[in-house]
Coordinates of C-alpha atoms and ligand atoms in Angstrom, one line a residue:
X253 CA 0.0 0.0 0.0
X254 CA 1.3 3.7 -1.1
X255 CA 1.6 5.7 2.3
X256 CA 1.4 9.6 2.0
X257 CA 1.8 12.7 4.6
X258 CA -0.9 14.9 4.0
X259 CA -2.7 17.0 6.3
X260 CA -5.3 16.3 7.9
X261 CA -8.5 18.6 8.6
X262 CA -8.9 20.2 11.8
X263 CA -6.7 23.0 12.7
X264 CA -4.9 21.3 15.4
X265 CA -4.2 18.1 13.8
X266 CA -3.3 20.2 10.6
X267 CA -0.4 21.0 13.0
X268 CA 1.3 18.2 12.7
X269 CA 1.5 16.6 9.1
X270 CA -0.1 12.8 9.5
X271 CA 1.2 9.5 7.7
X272 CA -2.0 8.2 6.1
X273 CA -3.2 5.7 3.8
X274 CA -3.5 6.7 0.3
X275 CA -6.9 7.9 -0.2
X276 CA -7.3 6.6 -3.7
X277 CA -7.5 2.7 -2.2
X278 CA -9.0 -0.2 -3.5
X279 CA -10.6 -0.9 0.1
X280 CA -14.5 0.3 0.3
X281 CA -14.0 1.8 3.4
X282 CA -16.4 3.4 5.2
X283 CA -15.9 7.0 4.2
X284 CA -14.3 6.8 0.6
X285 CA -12.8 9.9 0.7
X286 CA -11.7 10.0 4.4
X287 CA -7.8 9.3 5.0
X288 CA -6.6 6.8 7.6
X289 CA -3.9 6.8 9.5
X290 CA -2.2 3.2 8.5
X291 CA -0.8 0.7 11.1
X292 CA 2.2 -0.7 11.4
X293 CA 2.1 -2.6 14.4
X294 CA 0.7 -3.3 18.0
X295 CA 2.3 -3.3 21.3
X296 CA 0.6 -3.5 24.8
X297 CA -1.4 -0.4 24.8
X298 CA 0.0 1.4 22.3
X299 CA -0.9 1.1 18.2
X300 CA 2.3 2.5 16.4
X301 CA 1.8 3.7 12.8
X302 CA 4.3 3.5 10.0
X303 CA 6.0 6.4 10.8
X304 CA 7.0 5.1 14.3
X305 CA 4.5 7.5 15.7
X306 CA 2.5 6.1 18.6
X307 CA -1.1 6.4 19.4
X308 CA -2.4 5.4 23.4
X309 CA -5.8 3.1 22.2
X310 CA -7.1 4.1 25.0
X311 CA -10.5 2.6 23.8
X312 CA -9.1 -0.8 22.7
X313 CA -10.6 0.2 19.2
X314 CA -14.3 -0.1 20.0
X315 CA -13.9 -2.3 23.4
X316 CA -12.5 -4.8 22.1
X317 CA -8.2 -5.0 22.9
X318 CA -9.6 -6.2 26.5
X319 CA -5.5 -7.5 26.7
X320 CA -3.5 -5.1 24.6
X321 CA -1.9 -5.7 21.2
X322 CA 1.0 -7.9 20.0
X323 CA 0.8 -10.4 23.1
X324 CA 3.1 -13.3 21.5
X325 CA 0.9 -15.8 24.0
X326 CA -2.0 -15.4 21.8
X327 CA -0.4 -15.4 18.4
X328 CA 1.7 -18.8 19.6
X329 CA -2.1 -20.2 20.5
X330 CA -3.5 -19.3 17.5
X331 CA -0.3 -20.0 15.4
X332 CA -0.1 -24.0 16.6
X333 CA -3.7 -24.1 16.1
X334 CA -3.9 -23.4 12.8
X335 CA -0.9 -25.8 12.2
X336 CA -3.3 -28.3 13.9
X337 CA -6.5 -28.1 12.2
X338 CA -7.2 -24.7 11.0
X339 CA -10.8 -25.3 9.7
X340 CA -13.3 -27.3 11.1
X341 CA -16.9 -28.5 9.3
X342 CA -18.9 -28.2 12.6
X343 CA -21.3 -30.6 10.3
X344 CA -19.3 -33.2 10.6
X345 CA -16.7 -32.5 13.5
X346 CA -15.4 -30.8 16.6
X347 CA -12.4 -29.9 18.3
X348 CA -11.4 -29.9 21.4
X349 CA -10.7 -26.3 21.5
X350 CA -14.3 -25.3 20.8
X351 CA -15.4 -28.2 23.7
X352 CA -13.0 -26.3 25.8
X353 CA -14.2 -22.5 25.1
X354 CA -17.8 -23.3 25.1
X355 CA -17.5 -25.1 28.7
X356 CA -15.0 -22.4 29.8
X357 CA -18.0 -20.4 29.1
X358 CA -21.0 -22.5 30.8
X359 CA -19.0 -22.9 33.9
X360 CA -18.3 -19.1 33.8
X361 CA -21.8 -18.6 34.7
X362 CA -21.8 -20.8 37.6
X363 CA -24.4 -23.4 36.2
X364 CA -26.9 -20.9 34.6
X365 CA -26.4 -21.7 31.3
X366 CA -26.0 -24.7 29.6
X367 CA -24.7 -24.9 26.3
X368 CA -22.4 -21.7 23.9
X369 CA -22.3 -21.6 20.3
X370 CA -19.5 -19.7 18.4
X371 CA -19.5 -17.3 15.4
X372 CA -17.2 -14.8 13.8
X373 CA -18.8 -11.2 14.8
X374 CA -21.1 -9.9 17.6
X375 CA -23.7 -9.0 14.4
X376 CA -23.7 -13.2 14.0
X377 CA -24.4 -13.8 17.7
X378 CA -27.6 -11.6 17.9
X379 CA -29.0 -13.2 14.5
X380 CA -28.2 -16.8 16.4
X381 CA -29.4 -15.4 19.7
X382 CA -32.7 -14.2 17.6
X383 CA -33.2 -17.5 16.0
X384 CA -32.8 -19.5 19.2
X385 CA -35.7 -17.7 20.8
X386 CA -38.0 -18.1 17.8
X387 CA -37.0 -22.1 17.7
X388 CA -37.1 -22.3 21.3
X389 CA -41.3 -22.0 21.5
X390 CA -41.1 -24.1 18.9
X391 CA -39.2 -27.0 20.8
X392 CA -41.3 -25.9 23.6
X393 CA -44.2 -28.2 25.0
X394 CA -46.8 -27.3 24.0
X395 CA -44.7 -24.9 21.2
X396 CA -46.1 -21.5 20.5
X397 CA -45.4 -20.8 16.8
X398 CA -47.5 -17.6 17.2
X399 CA -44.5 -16.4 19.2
X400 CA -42.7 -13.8 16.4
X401 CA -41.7 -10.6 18.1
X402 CA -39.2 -8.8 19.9
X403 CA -39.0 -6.2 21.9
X404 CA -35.8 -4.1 22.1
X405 CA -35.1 -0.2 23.1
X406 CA -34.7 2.8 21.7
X407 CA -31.0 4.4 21.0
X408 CA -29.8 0.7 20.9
X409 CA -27.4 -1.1 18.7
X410 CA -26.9 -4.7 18.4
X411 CA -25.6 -5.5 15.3
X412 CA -25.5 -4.2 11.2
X413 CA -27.1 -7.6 9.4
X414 CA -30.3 -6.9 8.7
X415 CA -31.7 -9.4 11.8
X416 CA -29.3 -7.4 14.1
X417 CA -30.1 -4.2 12.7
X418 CA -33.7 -4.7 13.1
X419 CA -33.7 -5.0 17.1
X420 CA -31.3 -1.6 17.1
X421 CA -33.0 1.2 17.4
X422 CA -29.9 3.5 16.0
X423 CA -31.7 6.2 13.3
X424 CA -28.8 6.6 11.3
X425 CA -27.7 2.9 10.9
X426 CA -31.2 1.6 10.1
X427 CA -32.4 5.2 7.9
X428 CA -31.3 4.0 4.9
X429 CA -32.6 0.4 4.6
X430 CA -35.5 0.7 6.4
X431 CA -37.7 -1.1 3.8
X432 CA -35.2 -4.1 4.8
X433 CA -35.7 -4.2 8.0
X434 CA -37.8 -6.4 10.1
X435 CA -41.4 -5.5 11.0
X436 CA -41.8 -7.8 13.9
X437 CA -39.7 -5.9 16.4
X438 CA -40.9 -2.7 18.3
X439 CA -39.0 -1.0 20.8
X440 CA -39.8 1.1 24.6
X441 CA -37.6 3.7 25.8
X442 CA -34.1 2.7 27.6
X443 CA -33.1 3.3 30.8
X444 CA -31.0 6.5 31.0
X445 CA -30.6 8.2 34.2
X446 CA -28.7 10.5 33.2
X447 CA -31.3 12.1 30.8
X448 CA -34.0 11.0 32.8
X449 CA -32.9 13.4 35.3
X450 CA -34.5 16.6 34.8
X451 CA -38.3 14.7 35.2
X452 CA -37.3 14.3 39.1
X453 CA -38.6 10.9 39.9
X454 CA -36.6 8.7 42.4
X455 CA -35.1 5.5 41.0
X456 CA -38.1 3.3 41.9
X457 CA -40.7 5.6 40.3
X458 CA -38.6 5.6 37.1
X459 CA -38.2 1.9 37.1
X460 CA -42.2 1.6 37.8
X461 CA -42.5 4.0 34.6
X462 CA -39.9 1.8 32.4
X463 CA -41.9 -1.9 33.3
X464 CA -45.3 0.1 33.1
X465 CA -44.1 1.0 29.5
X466 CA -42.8 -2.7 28.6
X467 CA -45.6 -4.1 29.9
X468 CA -48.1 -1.8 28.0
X469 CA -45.8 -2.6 24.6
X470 CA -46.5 -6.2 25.3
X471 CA -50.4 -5.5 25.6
X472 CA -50.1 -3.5 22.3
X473 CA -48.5 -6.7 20.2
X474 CA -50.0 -9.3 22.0
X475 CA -48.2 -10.8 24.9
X476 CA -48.5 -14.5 23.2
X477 CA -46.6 -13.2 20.2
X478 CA -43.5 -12.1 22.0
X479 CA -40.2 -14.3 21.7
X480 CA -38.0 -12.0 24.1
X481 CA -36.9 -8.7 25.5
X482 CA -34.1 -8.1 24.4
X483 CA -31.6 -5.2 26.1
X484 CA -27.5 -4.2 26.6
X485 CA -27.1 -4.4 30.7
X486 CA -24.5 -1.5 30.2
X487 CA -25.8 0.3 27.2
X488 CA -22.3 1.1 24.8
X489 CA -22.1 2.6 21.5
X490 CA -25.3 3.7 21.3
X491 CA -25.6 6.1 24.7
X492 CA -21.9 5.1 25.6
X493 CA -21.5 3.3 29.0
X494 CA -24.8 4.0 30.4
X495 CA -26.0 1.2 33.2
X496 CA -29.8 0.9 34.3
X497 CA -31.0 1.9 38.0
X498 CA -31.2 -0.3 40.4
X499 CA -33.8 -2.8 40.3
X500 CA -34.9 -2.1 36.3
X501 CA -33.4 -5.3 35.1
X502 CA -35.3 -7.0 37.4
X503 CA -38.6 -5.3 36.8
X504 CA -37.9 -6.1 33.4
X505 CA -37.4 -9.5 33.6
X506 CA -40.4 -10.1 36.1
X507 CA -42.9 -8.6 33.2
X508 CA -41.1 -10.7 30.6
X509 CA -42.0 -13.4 32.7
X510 CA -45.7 -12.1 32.9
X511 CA -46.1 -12.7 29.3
X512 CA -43.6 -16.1 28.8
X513 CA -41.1 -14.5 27.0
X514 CA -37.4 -14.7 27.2
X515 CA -34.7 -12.3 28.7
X516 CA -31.9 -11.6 25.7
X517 CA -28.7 -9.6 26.7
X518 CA -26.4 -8.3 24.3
X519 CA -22.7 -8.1 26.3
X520 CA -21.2 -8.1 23.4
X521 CA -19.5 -4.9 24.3
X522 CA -20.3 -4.9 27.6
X523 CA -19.5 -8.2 28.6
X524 CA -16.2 -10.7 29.5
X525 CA -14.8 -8.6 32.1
X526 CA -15.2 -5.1 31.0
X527 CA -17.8 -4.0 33.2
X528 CA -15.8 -5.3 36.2
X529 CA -17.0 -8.8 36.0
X530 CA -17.2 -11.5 33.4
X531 CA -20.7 -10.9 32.7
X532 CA -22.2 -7.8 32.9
X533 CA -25.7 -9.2 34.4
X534 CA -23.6 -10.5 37.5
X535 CA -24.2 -6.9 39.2
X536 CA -27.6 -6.9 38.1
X537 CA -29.2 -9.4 39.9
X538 CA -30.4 -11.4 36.8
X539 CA -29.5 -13.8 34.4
X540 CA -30.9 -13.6 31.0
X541 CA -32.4 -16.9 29.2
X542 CA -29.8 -16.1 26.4
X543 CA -27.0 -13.8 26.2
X544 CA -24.4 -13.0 23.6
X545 CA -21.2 -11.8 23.8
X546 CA -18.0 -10.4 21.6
X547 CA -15.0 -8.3 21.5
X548 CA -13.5 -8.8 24.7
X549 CA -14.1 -12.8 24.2
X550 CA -11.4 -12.9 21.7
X551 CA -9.3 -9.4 22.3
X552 CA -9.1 -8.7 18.7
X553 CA -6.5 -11.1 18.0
X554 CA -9.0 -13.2 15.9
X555 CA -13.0 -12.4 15.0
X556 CA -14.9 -14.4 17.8
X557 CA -18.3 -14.1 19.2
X558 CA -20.5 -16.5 20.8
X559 CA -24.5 -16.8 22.1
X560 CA -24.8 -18.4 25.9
X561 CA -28.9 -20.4 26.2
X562 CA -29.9 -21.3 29.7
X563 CA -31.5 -24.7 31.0
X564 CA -34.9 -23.5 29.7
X565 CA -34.0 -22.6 26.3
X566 CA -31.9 -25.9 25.6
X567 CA -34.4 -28.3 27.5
X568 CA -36.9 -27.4 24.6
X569 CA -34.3 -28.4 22.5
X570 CA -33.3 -31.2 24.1
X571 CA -37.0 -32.6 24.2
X572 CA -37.8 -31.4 21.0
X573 CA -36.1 -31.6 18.0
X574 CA -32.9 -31.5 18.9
X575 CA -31.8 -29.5 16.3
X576 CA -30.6 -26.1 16.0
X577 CA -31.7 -25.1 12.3
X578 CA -28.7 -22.4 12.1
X579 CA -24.9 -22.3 11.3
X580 CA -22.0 -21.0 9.2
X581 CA -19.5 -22.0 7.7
X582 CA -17.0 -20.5 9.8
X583 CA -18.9 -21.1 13.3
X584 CA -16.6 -22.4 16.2
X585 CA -13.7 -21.6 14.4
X586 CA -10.7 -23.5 15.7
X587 CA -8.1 -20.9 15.5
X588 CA -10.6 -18.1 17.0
X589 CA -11.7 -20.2 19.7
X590 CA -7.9 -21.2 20.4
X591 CA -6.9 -17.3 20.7
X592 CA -10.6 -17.1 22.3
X593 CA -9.0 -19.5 25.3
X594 CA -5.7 -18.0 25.6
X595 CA -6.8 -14.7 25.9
X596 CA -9.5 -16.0 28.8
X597 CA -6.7 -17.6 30.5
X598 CA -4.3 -14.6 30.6
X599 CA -7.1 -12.8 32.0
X600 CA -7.9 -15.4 34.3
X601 CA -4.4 -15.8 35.3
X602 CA -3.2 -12.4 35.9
X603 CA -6.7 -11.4 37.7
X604 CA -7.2 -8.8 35.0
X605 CA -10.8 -8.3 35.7
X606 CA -9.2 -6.7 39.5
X607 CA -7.1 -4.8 37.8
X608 CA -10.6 -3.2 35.3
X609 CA -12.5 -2.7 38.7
X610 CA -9.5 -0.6 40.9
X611 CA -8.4 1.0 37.5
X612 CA -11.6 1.8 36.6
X613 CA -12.4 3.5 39.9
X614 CA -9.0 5.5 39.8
X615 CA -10.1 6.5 36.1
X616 CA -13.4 7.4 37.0
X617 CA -12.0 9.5 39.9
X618 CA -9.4 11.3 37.9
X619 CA -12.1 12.2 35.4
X620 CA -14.3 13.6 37.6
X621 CA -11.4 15.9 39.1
X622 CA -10.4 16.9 35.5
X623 CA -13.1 17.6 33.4
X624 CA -15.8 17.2 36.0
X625 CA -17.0 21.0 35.9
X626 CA -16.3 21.7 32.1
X627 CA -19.1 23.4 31.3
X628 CA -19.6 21.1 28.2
X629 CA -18.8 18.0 29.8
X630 CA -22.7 17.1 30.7
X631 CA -21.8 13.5 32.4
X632 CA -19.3 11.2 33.1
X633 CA -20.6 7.5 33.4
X634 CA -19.8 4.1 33.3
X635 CA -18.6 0.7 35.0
X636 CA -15.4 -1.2 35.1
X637 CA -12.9 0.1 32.1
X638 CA -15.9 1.1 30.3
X639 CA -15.9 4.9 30.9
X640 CA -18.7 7.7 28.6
X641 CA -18.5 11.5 28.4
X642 CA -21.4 13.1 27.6
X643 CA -21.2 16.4 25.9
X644 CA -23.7 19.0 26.0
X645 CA -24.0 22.5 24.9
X646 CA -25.3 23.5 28.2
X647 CA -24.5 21.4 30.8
X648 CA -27.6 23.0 33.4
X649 CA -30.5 22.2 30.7
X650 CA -28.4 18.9 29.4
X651 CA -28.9 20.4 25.8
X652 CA -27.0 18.9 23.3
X653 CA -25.3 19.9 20.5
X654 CA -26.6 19.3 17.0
X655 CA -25.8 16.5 15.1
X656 CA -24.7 18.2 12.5
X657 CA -21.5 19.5 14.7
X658 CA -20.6 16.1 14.9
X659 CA -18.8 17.1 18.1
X660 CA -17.7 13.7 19.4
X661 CA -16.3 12.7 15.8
X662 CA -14.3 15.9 15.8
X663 CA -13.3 15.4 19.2
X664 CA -11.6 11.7 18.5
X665 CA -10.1 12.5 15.2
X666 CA -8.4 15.5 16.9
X667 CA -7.1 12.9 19.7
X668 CA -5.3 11.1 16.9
X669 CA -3.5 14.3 15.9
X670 CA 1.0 14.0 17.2
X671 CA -0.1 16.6 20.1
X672 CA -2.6 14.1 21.8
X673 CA -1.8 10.6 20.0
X674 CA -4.7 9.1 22.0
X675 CA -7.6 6.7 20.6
X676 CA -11.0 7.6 21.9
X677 CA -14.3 6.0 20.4
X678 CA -17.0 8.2 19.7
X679 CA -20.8 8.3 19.3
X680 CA -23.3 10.4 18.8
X681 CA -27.3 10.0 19.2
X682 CA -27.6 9.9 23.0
X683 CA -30.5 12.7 23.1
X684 CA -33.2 11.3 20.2
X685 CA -30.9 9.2 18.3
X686 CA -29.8 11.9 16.1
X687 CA -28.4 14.9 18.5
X688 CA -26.4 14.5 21.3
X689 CA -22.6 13.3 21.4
X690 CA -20.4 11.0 23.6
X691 CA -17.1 9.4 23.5
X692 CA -16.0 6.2 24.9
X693 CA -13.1 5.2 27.0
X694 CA -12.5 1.9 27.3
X695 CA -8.7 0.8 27.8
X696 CA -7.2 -2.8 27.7
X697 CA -7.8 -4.3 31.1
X698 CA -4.1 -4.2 32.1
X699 CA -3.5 -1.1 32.1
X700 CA -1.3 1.2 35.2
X701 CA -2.3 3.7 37.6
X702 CA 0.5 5.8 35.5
X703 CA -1.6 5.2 32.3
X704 CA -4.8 6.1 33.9
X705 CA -3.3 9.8 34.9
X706 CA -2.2 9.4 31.2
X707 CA -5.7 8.8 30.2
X708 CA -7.6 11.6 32.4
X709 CA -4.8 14.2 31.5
X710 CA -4.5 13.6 27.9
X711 CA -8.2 13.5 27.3
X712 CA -8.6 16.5 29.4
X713 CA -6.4 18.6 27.8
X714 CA -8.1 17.6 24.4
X715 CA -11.7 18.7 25.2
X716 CA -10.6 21.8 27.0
X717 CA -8.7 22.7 23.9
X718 CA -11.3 21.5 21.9
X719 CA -13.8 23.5 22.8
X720 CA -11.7 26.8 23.3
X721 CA -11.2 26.4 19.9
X722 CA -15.0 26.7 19.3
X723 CA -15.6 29.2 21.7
Ligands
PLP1141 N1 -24.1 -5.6 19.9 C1 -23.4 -4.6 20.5 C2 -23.9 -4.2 21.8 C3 -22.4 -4.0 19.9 O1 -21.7 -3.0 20.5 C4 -22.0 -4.4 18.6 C5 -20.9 -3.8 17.9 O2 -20.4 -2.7 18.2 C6 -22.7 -5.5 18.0 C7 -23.7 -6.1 18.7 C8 -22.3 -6.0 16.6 O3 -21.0 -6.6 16.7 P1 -20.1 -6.8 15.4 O4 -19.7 -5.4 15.0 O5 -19.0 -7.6 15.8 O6 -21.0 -7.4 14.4

């Protein structure tokens, strides 16, 4: 690939000129006429670019480099794998590292769930997790075919396939092919105490209003017709790190199990440790009948995903037909499962998930001292390494800025410039699912006390400048 040093557009990254990729590529990226800054290499928490230049990922891309980059452990897992058997036809065969992950992961959840199934992306694991349901009251005695729907939330995002796509409730993702997209899925409002704020109702009364509201959407379909609920326990890219109240997920699930339908949740970001523990539902007091998860499963190091189903979901199965009518041709993948396991173990091993919670707190701490009272910092939020600022154009009303500012893009593309070199992941949507801007900060889980200081004063000095610049 041609690598060119251009400048890039805002005025403080046009500082300092930037070694791109050649804009002209044969890749269909995402923004044709956007320039990237090209990788070289990966090392801990750092991503260093061809010119040597080195960028803090201080978001682990979008969540996902829960162990850093370049660990040789990982590639020498994944490397004898694939010198092993490198492709498996689950039709036919298994292999014992995909016996091994999947009860790694039944045993994680201390007897809940009972069998895992791997795919390639997190997109993957909510189409299988969506399938499962429907089949389930199938299997089910007596089965109840008229079971079709879902129920999801607004501002949510759980995947880009069309199945996936459907359940998110993400405007600008689903605008375009909305003729594509499911009918059978309707969505109620998410839980978002942070913008909930202004109404002044205590926790309980909100979480009475949010069950109220499910429960009414289930009246308005048809209870009978509902396969599941499904819901992020910590809400990522689309509101960026936002957990429920206390007690919704449990409201939730008791009028889910008013009507018979099942509990999905989608950890794919939010689960495997970066909340503070492997599974994000452990601090809420519920386990979901099915769950998927993602990026922190496999670190990055090779595209894994996976879908957890409970006793009650695989019982049908078991009775019934016995039969999962699903799969791909790449699903429990040898080699991803194989750098799926190593990168479990090293986390295991070296108590990693500890190290999220008392880095996490420290982060959250220093935040709160840095940027706490900027007067477009709105809220700072989170769990675990999983960290959002919300920006707003006036922090006592909570207004946000409009999407067209695209404030939180700017914001992380300035972070790449040589002044900052820091990765921060950004999102917009938090207000209506158009306006309103946050960004994410979501480091790899073994990160220092020194590079959480890093973190707070880096990013700190980037939105103050950032918005003296606009002031
Ligand atoms: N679900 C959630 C909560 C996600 O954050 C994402 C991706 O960001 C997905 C599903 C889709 O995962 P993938 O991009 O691996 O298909």
């Amino acid at each position: 690939m041609t690598v060119v040093k251009v400048e890039t557009q805002t005025d403080r990254s046009a500082q300092v000129a930037q070694v791109i990729a050649e804009p002209k590529s044969a890749v269909l990226h995402r923004h044709l006429h956007h320039s990237f800054l090209s990788l070289a290499r990966g090392q801990g928490s750092n991503l260093i670019l061809q010119d040597g230049r080195k960028i803090f990922d201080a978001s682990g891309g979008a969540a996902v480099a829960c162990i850093g980059h370049g660990d040789g452990r990982v590639v020498k897992a994944a490397m004898k794998q694939m010198s092993e058997v490198a492709y498996c036809a689950t039709i036919f065969y298994t292999t014992n590292v995909c016996e091994e992950l999947c009860q790694f992961l039944v045993n994680s959840t201390r007897g809940h769930m009972a069998r895992a199934y791997i795919v390639n992306s997190g997109s993957e694991a909510m189409e299988a997790a969506m399938k499962l349901a429907r089949q389930y009251f199938l299997e089910k005695s007596p089965p109840e075919p008229r079971r079709t729907r879902f129920i999801s939330r607004d501002q949510s995002y759980h995947g880009i396939t069309i199945g996936s796509l459907s359940m998110g409730g993400h405007k600008y993702r689903r605008e375009k092919f909305q003729p594509l997209l499911l009918d059978n899925v309707s969505r109620v409002s998410p839980c978002f105490p942070y913008r909930n704020q202004y109404r002044g109702e205590s926790d309980q009364q909100y979480v009475d209003r949010l069950a109220a509201e499910l429960d009414e959407e289930f009246q308005r379909v048809g209870g009978d017709t509902v396969c599941a609920f499904v819901a992020e326990p910590v809400v990522g890219a689309a509101l960026g790190c936002v957990s429920a109240v206390p007690g919704y997920f449990k409201a939730m699930q008791a009028v889910c199990d008013k009507y018979g339908a099942l509990l999905i949740f989608d950890e794919v970001m939010s689960g495997m440790g970066r909340t503070g523990t492997l599974h994000a539902w452990e601090q809420e007091g519920v386990v979901p009948d099915i769950q998927t998860i993602g990026k922190c499963l496999g670190g990055g190091y090779q595209p894994v995903a996976g879908v957890l189903a409970n006793h009650r979901v695989m019982d049908a199965f078991e009775k019934g037909t016995a039969t999962f009518v699903h799969g791909h041709t790449y699903q429990g993948h040898p080699v991803g499962c194989a750098a799926a396991l190593e990168v479990q173990r090293i986390i295991k091993e070296e108590n990693l998930i500890q190290n999220v919670d008392k880095m996490g707190c420290l982060l959250s701490q220093l935040l709160r001292q840095r940027i706490g009272n900027h007067p477009n910092v709105g809220d700072i939020r989170g769990r675990g390494l999983f960290w959002g600022i919300e920006f707003v154009a006036d922090k006592a009303t909570g207004t946000p800025f409009p999407a067209q500012a695209h404030v939180a893009m700017e914001i992380s593309e300035m972070g790449l410039a040589e002044m900052y070199s820091i990765a921060v992941y950004p999102g917009s949507g938090t207000v209506d699912g158009a306006n309103g801007d946050h960004i994410i900060l979501s480091p790899p889980y073994n990160v220092s006390a020194e590079d959480m200081r890093f973190i707070a004063d880096t990013v700190a000095r980037l939105i103050e400048d950032f918005f003296a610049d606009r002031a």
